[in-house]
mmCIF file of C-alpha atoms in Angstrom:
data_model
loop_
_atom_site.group_PDB
_atom_site.id
_atom_site.type_symbol
_atom_site.label_atom_id
_atom_site.label_comp_id
_atom_site.label_asym_id
_atom_site.label_seq_id
_atom_site.Cartn_x
_atom_site.Cartn_y
_atom_site.Cartn_z
ATOM 1 C CA MET U 30 0.000 0.000 0.000
ATOM 2 C CA ILE U 31 1.472 3.368 -1.039
ATOM 3 C CA PRO U 32 1.132 6.039 1.686
ATOM 4 C CA SER U 33 -0.890 8.925 0.267
ATOM 5 C CA SER U 34 0.897 11.419 2.508
ATOM 6 C CA ARG U 35 4.418 10.874 1.084
ATOM 7 C CA THR U 36 5.250 13.244 -1.786
ATOM 8 C CA LEU U 37 7.824 12.455 -4.456
ATOM 9 C CA ALA U 38 9.103 14.886 -7.089
ATOM 10 C CA ALA U 39 11.356 14.042 -10.026
ATOM 11 C CA VAL U 40 14.123 16.235 -11.435
ATOM 12 C CA VAL U 41 15.260 15.448 -14.981
ATOM 13 C CA VAL U 42 18.148 17.337 -16.589
ATOM 14 C CA THR U 43 18.175 17.491 -20.387
ATOM 15 C CA PHE U 44 20.338 18.934 -23.139
ATOM 16 C CA ASN U 45 19.663 18.362 -26.843
ATOM 17 C CA ARG U 46 18.363 14.799 -26.477
ATOM 18 C CA LEU U 47 14.669 15.202 -27.122
ATOM 19 C CA ASP U 48 14.244 11.619 -28.314
ATOM 20 C CA LYS U 49 15.584 10.291 -25.009
ATOM 21 C CA LEU U 50 13.656 12.856 -22.985
ATOM 22 C CA LYS U 51 10.341 11.806 -24.538
ATOM 23 C CA ASP U 52 10.793 8.233 -23.309
ATOM 24 C CA THR U 53 11.783 9.361 -19.815
ATOM 25 C CA PHE U 54 8.892 11.813 -19.701
ATOM 26 C CA ALA U 55 6.425 9.074 -20.640
ATOM 27 C CA ALA U 56 7.812 6.615 -18.089
ATOM 28 C CA LEU U 57 7.548 9.123 -15.249
ATOM 29 C CA LEU U 58 4.077 10.416 -16.034
ATOM 30 C CA ALA U 59 2.672 6.926 -16.664
ATOM 31 C CA VAL U 60 2.026 6.716 -12.909
ATOM 32 C CA GLY U 61 -0.477 8.694 -10.894
ATOM 33 C CA PRO U 62 0.092 11.620 -8.529
ATOM 34 C CA HIS U 63 0.112 9.267 -5.530
ATOM 35 C CA GLN U 64 3.401 7.883 -6.881
ATOM 36 C CA LEU U 65 4.821 11.020 -8.530
ATOM 37 C CA HIS U 66 3.565 14.345 -7.278
ATOM 38 C CA HIS U 67 5.634 16.681 -9.487
ATOM 39 C CA LEU U 68 8.036 16.564 -12.443
ATOM 40 C CA LEU U 69 10.591 19.298 -13.055
ATOM 41 C CA VAL U 70 12.487 19.167 -16.345
ATOM 42 C CA VAL U 71 15.617 21.315 -16.337
ATOM 43 C CA ASP U 72 16.314 22.340 -19.925
ATOM 44 C CA ASN U 73 20.012 23.144 -19.994
ATOM 45 C CA ALA U 74 19.682 25.715 -22.807
ATOM 46 C CA SER U 75 18.942 23.087 -25.453
ATOM 47 C CA THR U 76 19.213 24.237 -29.065
ATOM 48 C CA ASP U 77 17.038 21.503 -30.578
ATOM 49 C CA ASP U 78 13.225 21.289 -30.378
ATOM 50 C CA THR U 79 13.164 20.473 -26.651
ATOM 51 C CA ALA U 80 11.680 23.791 -25.476
ATOM 52 C CA ASP U 81 8.938 23.769 -28.123
ATOM 53 C CA TRP U 82 7.973 20.171 -27.379
ATOM 54 C CA LEU U 83 7.834 20.732 -23.623
ATOM 55 C CA ALA U 84 5.592 23.753 -24.195
ATOM 56 C CA THR U 85 2.970 21.477 -25.794
ATOM 57 C CA GLN U 86 2.726 19.075 -22.840
ATOM 58 C CA GLY U 87 -0.345 19.459 -20.687
ATOM 59 C CA ASP U 88 0.179 17.301 -17.605
ATOM 60 C CA PRO U 89 -0.383 19.634 -14.608
ATOM 61 C CA ARG U 90 2.466 17.953 -12.730
ATOM 62 C CA LEU U 91 5.019 19.191 -15.278
ATOM 63 C CA GLU U 92 7.177 22.239 -14.642
ATOM 64 C CA VAL U 93 9.983 23.380 -16.952
ATOM 65 C CA LEU U 94 13.021 25.303 -15.793
ATOM 66 C CA ARG U 95 14.890 26.580 -18.837
ATOM 67 C CA LEU U 96 18.402 27.792 -18.084
ATOM 68 C CA THR U 97 19.986 30.543 -20.182
ATOM 69 C CA THR U 98 23.306 28.697 -20.555
ATOM 70 C CA ASN U 99 24.371 25.077 -20.487
ATOM 71 C CA THR U 100 25.540 24.464 -16.920
ATOM 72 C CA GLY U 101 26.208 20.761 -17.387
ATOM 73 C CA GLY U 102 24.547 17.974 -15.495
ATOM 74 C CA ALA U 103 25.895 19.268 -12.189
ATOM 75 C CA GLY U 104 24.496 22.751 -12.683
ATOM 76 C CA GLY U 105 21.176 21.367 -13.863
ATOM 77 C CA PHE U 106 20.728 19.120 -10.843
ATOM 78 C CA GLU U 107 21.612 21.878 -8.402
ATOM 79 C CA ALA U 108 19.235 24.355 -10.051
ATOM 80 C CA GLY U 109 16.447 21.791 -10.325
ATOM 81 C CA MET U 110 16.670 20.557 -6.766
ATOM 82 C CA ARG U 111 16.760 24.095 -5.418
ATOM 83 C CA ARG U 112 13.641 25.031 -7.420
ATOM 84 C CA VAL U 113 11.668 21.960 -6.354
ATOM 85 C CA VAL U 114 12.505 22.391 -2.676
ATOM 86 C CA ARG U 115 11.746 26.115 -2.782
ATOM 87 C CA ASP U 116 8.385 25.798 -4.508
ATOM 88 C CA HIS U 117 7.126 22.353 -3.481
ATOM 89 C CA ASN U 118 9.232 21.023 -0.567
ATOM 90 C CA PRO U 119 8.510 17.339 -1.286
ATOM 91 C CA ASP U 120 9.388 14.549 1.113
ATOM 92 C CA TRP U 121 11.639 12.975 -1.525
ATOM 93 C CA ILE U 122 13.266 13.932 -4.831
ATOM 94 C CA VAL U 123 14.351 11.390 -7.436
ATOM 95 C CA VAL U 124 16.940 12.565 -9.970
ATOM 96 C CA MET U 125 17.983 11.322 -13.406
ATOM 97 C CA ASP U 126 19.451 12.381 -16.730
ATOM 98 C CA ASP U 127 17.197 12.594 -19.779
ATOM 99 C CA ASP U 128 18.323 9.104 -20.861
ATOM 100 C CA GLY U 129 17.617 7.494 -17.470
ATOM 101 C CA ARG U 130 14.130 6.423 -16.482
ATOM 102 C CA PRO U 131 12.251 4.203 -14.019
ATOM 103 C CA ALA U 132 11.471 0.697 -15.156
ATOM 104 C CA PRO U 133 7.785 -0.261 -14.897
ATOM 105 C CA GLY U 134 6.827 -0.523 -11.250
ATOM 106 C CA ALA U 135 9.960 1.212 -9.962
ATOM 107 C CA LEU U 136 8.230 4.142 -8.289
ATOM 108 C CA ALA U 137 5.646 1.849 -6.695
ATOM 109 C CA SER U 138 8.496 -0.319 -5.382
ATOM 110 C CA PHE U 139 10.119 2.751 -3.872
ATOM 111 C CA HIS U 140 6.962 3.750 -2.013
ATOM 112 C CA GLU U 141 6.349 0.198 -0.791
ATOM 113 C CA SER U 142 9.888 -0.263 0.565
ATOM 114 C CA THR U 143 9.606 1.991 3.667
ATOM 115 C CA PRO U 144 12.207 4.436 2.346
ATOM 116 C CA GLU U 145 12.139 6.303 5.661
ATOM 117 C CA ASP U 146 14.573 3.658 6.907
ATOM 118 C CA TRP U 147 17.139 5.639 4.885
ATOM 119 C CA GLU U 148 18.010 9.239 4.069
ATOM 120 C CA ALA U 149 18.781 8.329 0.434
ATOM 121 C CA VAL U 150 17.715 5.337 -1.647
ATOM 122 C CA VAL U 151 19.713 3.984 -4.596
ATOM 123 C CA SER U 152 18.199 2.080 -7.522
ATOM 124 C CA ALA U 153 19.723 -0.741 -9.540
ATOM 125 C CA VAL U 154 20.531 0.770 -12.947
ATOM 126 C CA THR U 155 20.766 -1.376 -16.061
ATOM 127 C CA TYR U 156 20.874 -0.866 -19.794
ATOM 128 C CA PRO U 157 17.498 -1.424 -21.512
ATOM 129 C CA ASP U 158 18.647 -4.965 -22.393
ATOM 130 C CA GLY U 159 19.128 -5.795 -18.717
ATOM 131 C CA ARG U 160 22.919 -5.615 -18.483
ATOM 132 C CA ILE U 161 24.280 -3.753 -15.470
ATOM 133 C CA CYS U 162 25.260 -0.199 -16.357
ATOM 134 C CA PRO U 163 28.866 -0.068 -15.080
ATOM 135 C CA PHE U 164 29.064 3.656 -14.453
ATOM 136 C CA ASN U 165 25.925 3.698 -12.316
ATOM 137 C CA ARG U 166 27.053 1.016 -9.865
ATOM 138 C CA PRO U 167 26.872 2.139 -6.243
ATOM 139 C CA GLY U 168 29.584 1.271 -3.796
ATOM 140 C CA MET U 169 31.628 2.105 -0.750
ATOM 141 C CA ASN U 170 34.468 4.449 0.081
ATOM 142 C CA PRO U 171 37.518 2.162 -0.234
ATOM 143 C CA PHE U 172 39.686 4.645 1.646
ATOM 144 C CA ALA U 173 37.488 4.353 4.725
ATOM 145 C CA GLY U 174 37.663 0.566 4.785
ATOM 146 C CA GLY U 175 34.086 0.211 3.747
ATOM 147 C CA GLY U 176 34.562 -2.124 0.792
ATOM 148 C CA PRO U 177 34.739 -1.884 -3.007
ATOM 149 C CA LEU U 178 34.221 1.381 -4.851
ATOM 150 C CA HIS U 179 31.671 -0.411 -7.072
ATOM 151 C CA LEU U 180 29.450 -3.305 -6.028
ATOM 152 C CA GLY U 181 29.695 -6.515 -8.020
ATOM 153 C CA PRO U 182 26.906 -8.180 -10.035
ATOM 154 C CA GLN U 183 25.884 -10.387 -7.114
ATOM 155 C CA ALA U 184 24.623 -7.332 -5.235
ATOM 156 C CA TYR U 185 21.971 -6.779 -7.912
ATOM 157 C CA ASP U 186 20.254 -10.022 -6.926
ATOM 158 C CA GLY U 187 20.915 -9.646 -3.223
ATOM 159 C CA PRO U 188 19.200 -7.978 -0.277
ATOM 160 C CA THR U 189 19.031 -4.321 0.578
ATOM 161 C CA ARG U 190 22.370 -3.036 1.861
ATOM 162 C CA ALA U 191 24.020 0.180 2.909
ATOM 163 C CA VAL U 192 26.229 2.004 0.387
ATOM 164 C CA GLU U 193 28.235 5.218 0.538
ATOM 165 C CA ILE U 194 28.520 6.367 -3.096
ATOM 166 C CA ALA U 195 25.957 6.399 -5.924
ATOM 167 C CA SER U 196 25.088 8.044 -9.225
ATOM 168 C CA PHE U 197 22.428 10.553 -10.197
ATOM 169 C CA VAL U 198 20.317 8.024 -12.109
ATOM 170 C CA GLY U 199 17.509 6.708 -9.939
ATOM 171 C CA LEU U 200 18.768 8.307 -6.739
ATOM 172 C CA PHE U 201 16.005 9.177 -4.245
ATOM 173 C CA ILE U 202 17.030 11.966 -1.866
ATOM 174 C CA SER U 203 15.070 12.727 1.279
ATOM 175 C CA ARG U 204 14.189 16.135 2.631
ATOM 176 C CA ARG U 205 16.342 15.379 5.679
ATOM 177 C CA ALA U 206 19.406 14.694 3.526
ATOM 178 C CA ILE U 207 18.988 18.008 1.696
ATOM 179 C CA GLN U 208 18.455 19.862 4.961
ATOM 180 C CA THR U 209 21.661 18.302 6.300
ATOM 181 C CA VAL U 210 24.122 18.538 3.399
ATOM 182 C CA GLY U 211 22.502 21.000 0.999
ATOM 183 C CA TYR U 212 22.657 20.676 -2.764
ATOM 184 C CA PRO U 213 25.052 19.250 -5.370
ATOM 185 C CA ASP U 214 27.930 21.477 -6.467
ATOM 186 C CA GLY U 215 26.768 22.913 -9.779
ATOM 187 C CA SER U 216 30.203 24.391 -10.526
ATOM 188 C CA LEU U 217 31.565 20.889 -11.273
ATOM 189 C CA PHE U 218 29.724 20.926 -14.643
ATOM 190 C CA VAL U 219 29.944 17.194 -15.402
ATOM 191 C CA TYR U 220 31.466 13.962 -14.022
ATOM 192 C CA GLY U 221 31.823 13.062 -10.378
ATOM 193 C CA ASP U 222 29.273 15.517 -8.991
ATOM 194 C CA ASP U 223 27.010 12.629 -8.012
ATOM 195 C CA GLY U 224 29.794 10.666 -6.298
ATOM 196 C CA MET U 225 30.902 13.695 -4.311
ATOM 197 C CA TYR U 226 27.351 14.606 -3.315
ATOM 198 C CA THR U 227 26.366 11.121 -2.164
ATOM 199 C CA LEU U 228 29.649 10.782 -0.280
ATOM 200 C CA ARG U 229 28.785 14.044 1.500
ATOM 201 C CA ILE U 230 25.506 12.463 2.564
ATOM 202 C CA THR U 231 27.128 9.414 4.095
ATOM 203 C CA GLN U 232 30.131 11.287 5.506
ATOM 204 C CA ALA U 233 27.577 13.391 7.401
ATOM 205 C CA GLY U 234 26.433 10.214 9.134
ATOM 206 C CA LEU U 235 23.240 9.737 7.124
ATOM 207 C CA ARG U 236 22.155 6.363 5.763
ATOM 208 C CA MET U 237 21.986 5.491 2.066
ATOM 209 C CA GLY U 238 20.533 2.152 1.019
ATOM 210 C CA PHE U 239 20.891 0.185 -2.225
ATOM 211 C CA LEU U 240 17.526 -1.437 -2.959
ATOM 212 C CA PRO U 241 18.159 -3.684 -5.979
ATOM 213 C CA HIS U 242 14.481 -4.445 -6.539
ATOM 214 C CA ILE U 243 13.957 -0.776 -7.540
ATOM 215 C CA ARG U 244 15.056 -0.760 -11.180
ATOM 216 C CA PHE U 245 15.986 2.093 -13.485
ATOM 217 C CA GLU U 246 17.055 1.924 -17.122
ATOM 218 C CA HIS U 247 19.889 4.021 -18.557
ATOM 219 C CA ASP U 248 19.635 4.243 -22.332
ATOM 220 C CA CYS U 249 23.182 5.513 -22.703
ATOM 221 C CA GLY U 250 24.827 3.152 -25.174
ATOM 222 C CA THR U 251 28.033 1.766 -23.758
ATOM 223 C CA PHE U 252 29.824 4.831 -22.366
ATOM 224 C CA ALA U 253 32.729 3.745 -24.526
ATOM 225 C CA GLY U 254 34.530 7.056 -24.091
ATOM 226 C CA LEU U 255 35.059 6.508 -20.396
ATOM 227 C CA GLU U 256 36.676 3.150 -21.066
ATOM 228 C CA GLY U 257 39.488 4.811 -22.974
ATOM 229 C CA ARG U 258 39.510 7.923 -25.115
ATOM 230 C CA LEU U 259 37.306 10.778 -23.933
ATOM 231 C CA GLN U 260 35.646 12.687 -26.757
ATOM 232 C CA PRO U 261 34.882 15.509 -27.350
ATOM 233 C CA ALA U 262 38.195 16.651 -25.961
ATOM 234 C CA TRP U 263 36.725 19.143 -23.455
ATOM 235 C CA LYS U 264 35.608 16.166 -21.381
ATOM 236 C CA ILE U 265 39.265 15.410 -20.614
ATOM 237 C CA TYR U 266 39.486 18.441 -18.355
ATOM 238 C CA TYR U 267 36.311 17.877 -16.334
ATOM 239 C CA TYR U 268 36.826 14.138 -15.940
ATOM 240 C CA HIS U 269 40.339 14.389 -14.513
ATOM 241 C CA ARG U 270 39.718 17.485 -12.385
ATOM 242 C CA ASN U 271 36.597 16.088 -10.788
ATOM 243 C CA LEU U 272 38.051 12.616 -10.296
ATOM 244 C CA MET U 273 40.943 14.155 -8.369
ATOM 245 C CA LEU U 274 38.494 16.218 -6.302
ATOM 246 C CA PHE U 275 36.558 13.045 -5.538
ATOM 247 C CA TYR U 276 39.716 11.228 -4.447
ATOM 248 C CA ARG U 277 40.644 14.145 -2.177
ATOM 249 C CA GLN U 278 37.239 13.997 -0.528
ATOM 250 C CA ALA U 279 37.215 10.213 -0.196
ATOM 251 C CA ALA U 280 40.819 9.634 0.883
ATOM 252 C CA GLY U 281 41.355 12.607 3.159
ATOM 253 C CA ALA U 282 45.005 12.959 4.257
ATOM 254 C CA ARG U 283 45.887 9.727 2.439
ATOM 255 C CA PHE U 284 45.224 11.499 -0.850
ATOM 256 C CA TRP U 285 48.812 12.801 -0.923
ATOM 257 C CA PHE U 286 50.156 9.222 -0.947
ATOM 258 C CA LEU U 287 47.716 8.376 -3.745
ATOM 259 C CA LEU U 288 48.682 11.358 -5.897
ATOM 260 C CA PRO U 289 52.031 10.172 -7.438
ATOM 261 C CA PRO U 290 50.727 6.830 -8.794
ATOM 262 C CA LEU U 291 47.555 8.553 -9.977
ATOM 263 C CA LEU U 292 49.530 11.102 -11.987
ATOM 264 C CA ALA U 293 51.744 8.356 -13.424
ATOM 265 C CA LYS U 294 48.666 6.421 -14.530
ATOM 266 C CA TRP U 295 47.191 9.488 -16.206
ATOM 267 C CA ALA U 296 50.472 10.272 -17.982
ATOM 268 C CA LEU U 297 50.350 6.852 -19.662
ATOM 269 C CA LYS U 298 46.928 7.645 -21.105
ATOM 270 C CA VAL U 299 48.463 10.125 -23.541
ATOM 271 C CA ARG U 300 49.062 7.216 -25.935
ATOM 272 C CA LEU U 301 45.279 6.985 -26.405
ATOM 273 C CA TYR U 302 45.231 10.438 -28.034
ATOM 274 C CA PRO U 303 47.219 10.337 -31.284
ATOM 275 C CA GLY U 304 47.017 13.745 -32.886
ATOM 276 C CA GLN U 305 45.808 15.275 -29.612
ATOM 277 C CA ARG U 306 48.647 14.429 -27.248
ATOM 278 C CA ARG U 307 49.639 18.021 -26.563
ATOM 279 C CA LEU U 308 46.031 18.971 -25.970
ATOM 280 C CA PHE U 309 45.526 16.005 -23.648
ATOM 281 C CA ALA U 310 48.637 16.863 -21.638
ATOM 282 C CA ARG U 311 47.638 20.508 -21.386
ATOM 283 C CA LEU U 312 44.102 19.748 -20.239
ATOM 284 C CA VAL U 313 45.180 17.152 -17.688
ATOM 285 C CA ALA U 314 47.866 19.478 -16.297
ATOM 286 C CA ARG U 315 45.272 22.226 -15.921
ATOM 287 C CA ALA U 316 42.828 19.797 -14.330
ATOM 288 C CA VAL U 317 45.429 18.766 -11.761
ATOM 289 C CA ARG U 318 46.368 22.367 -10.928
ATOM 290 C CA HIS U 319 42.750 23.366 -10.472
ATOM 291 C CA ALA U 320 41.902 20.301 -8.397
ATOM 292 C CA LEU U 321 44.830 20.923 -6.071
ATOM 293 C CA VAL U 322 43.538 24.404 -5.270
ATOM 294 C CA ARG U 323 39.903 23.238 -5.458
ATOM 295 C CA ARG U 324 39.091 25.585 -8.311
ATOM 296 C CA THR U 325 35.831 24.922 -10.164
ATOM 297 C CA GLY U 326 33.436 27.103 -12.128
ATOM 298 C CA THR U 327 35.376 26.864 -15.397
ATOM 299 C CA ASP U 328 34.204 28.976 -18.351
ATOM 300 C CA HIS U 329 32.761 26.152 -20.422
ATOM 301 C CA ALA U 330 32.326 28.231 -23.589
ATOM 302 C CA ALA U 331 36.009 29.187 -23.526
ATOM 303 C CA LEU U 332 37.066 25.589 -22.894
ATOM 304 C CA LEU U 333 34.871 24.381 -25.732
ATOM 305 C CA ALA U 334 36.325 26.951 -28.148
ATOM 306 C CA GLU U 335 39.886 26.087 -27.116
ATOM 307 C CA THR U 336 39.462 22.358 -27.669
ATOM 308 C CA GLU U 337 37.648 22.849 -30.972
ATOM 309 C CA ARG U 338 40.496 25.028 -32.300
ATOM 310 C CA ALA U 339 43.091 22.479 -31.193
ATOM 311 C CA THR U 340 41.153 19.640 -32.779
ATOM 312 C CA GLU U 341 40.815 21.542 -36.050
ATOM 313 C CA ARG U 342 44.547 22.301 -36.103
ATOM 314 C CA ALA U 343 45.352 18.649 -35.506
ATOM 315 C CA GLY U 344 43.068 17.680 -38.378
ATOM 316 C CA ASP U 345 44.690 20.194 -40.703
ATOM 317 C CA MET U 346 48.174 18.902 -39.832
ATOM 318 C CA LYS U 347 47.090 15.329 -40.482
ATOM 319 C CA LYS U 348 45.842 16.365 -43.926
ATOM 320 C CA GLY U 349 49.085 18.222 -44.636
ATOM 321 C CA ARG U 350 47.492 21.668 -44.821
#
């Protein structure tokens, strides 16, 4: 039985993926208000037909927050969560990208699982074909002796268990968690913002549970770029900066012992970027410098222009121009 008094709002961040957004939109609004009270779509300054399509939708639960610039996933989640809490103050918020969506019955399973046993609830995220999505696996802080950074496949068929780190696909966040730790850091732009935010929740002494019977789908292909070569090249900067920030948060004072082997590992990755090796080295060096002084809030437009110019020059050289 789903308690009628518990309110759940969803925050979906989108940017130029209207085809994915339509599927997520349909999955969320297929349930009644007793399961989903409100849906906020954060349009991260999309340049496709997203704004026009959203304007034609008539479900009274829908609200659209259109940002004037693309603030990345991190900026979108911070802005969306702040808006929902300010205007609606729900008991829980569930967050996802435009290509992540609840599987049938997922929201009912959440309500029926006594989520108040936790301050945050983590879903099991798979590809649409049922394979585990590797970059949405929850886990523990290995530097605190808690266990593996990512849970293994056996956890997806196991019982509910406590975790310390999770992703922003199918993450249910309670009002108490937000009141305690605040909002995600929107200045991170993309990559690692979810890991750092969920680690803040558990480092504050709050409880986060992995409930594998609550299923979400992530229609994201294979994430091949994160298994090797990051493209477009601007992603190199954010990925390495934010990963180092995450390690600093997770490892504490032990981070300084971790730093030399981490830098050596990253230096070897230059071989994955033929034609872009100088650009890769420059972006990683900048990422390291900024992470060491905890500098975020990078001018994304300037970074994008810089990497596009470098990529064009590399292409011209390859062609002999």
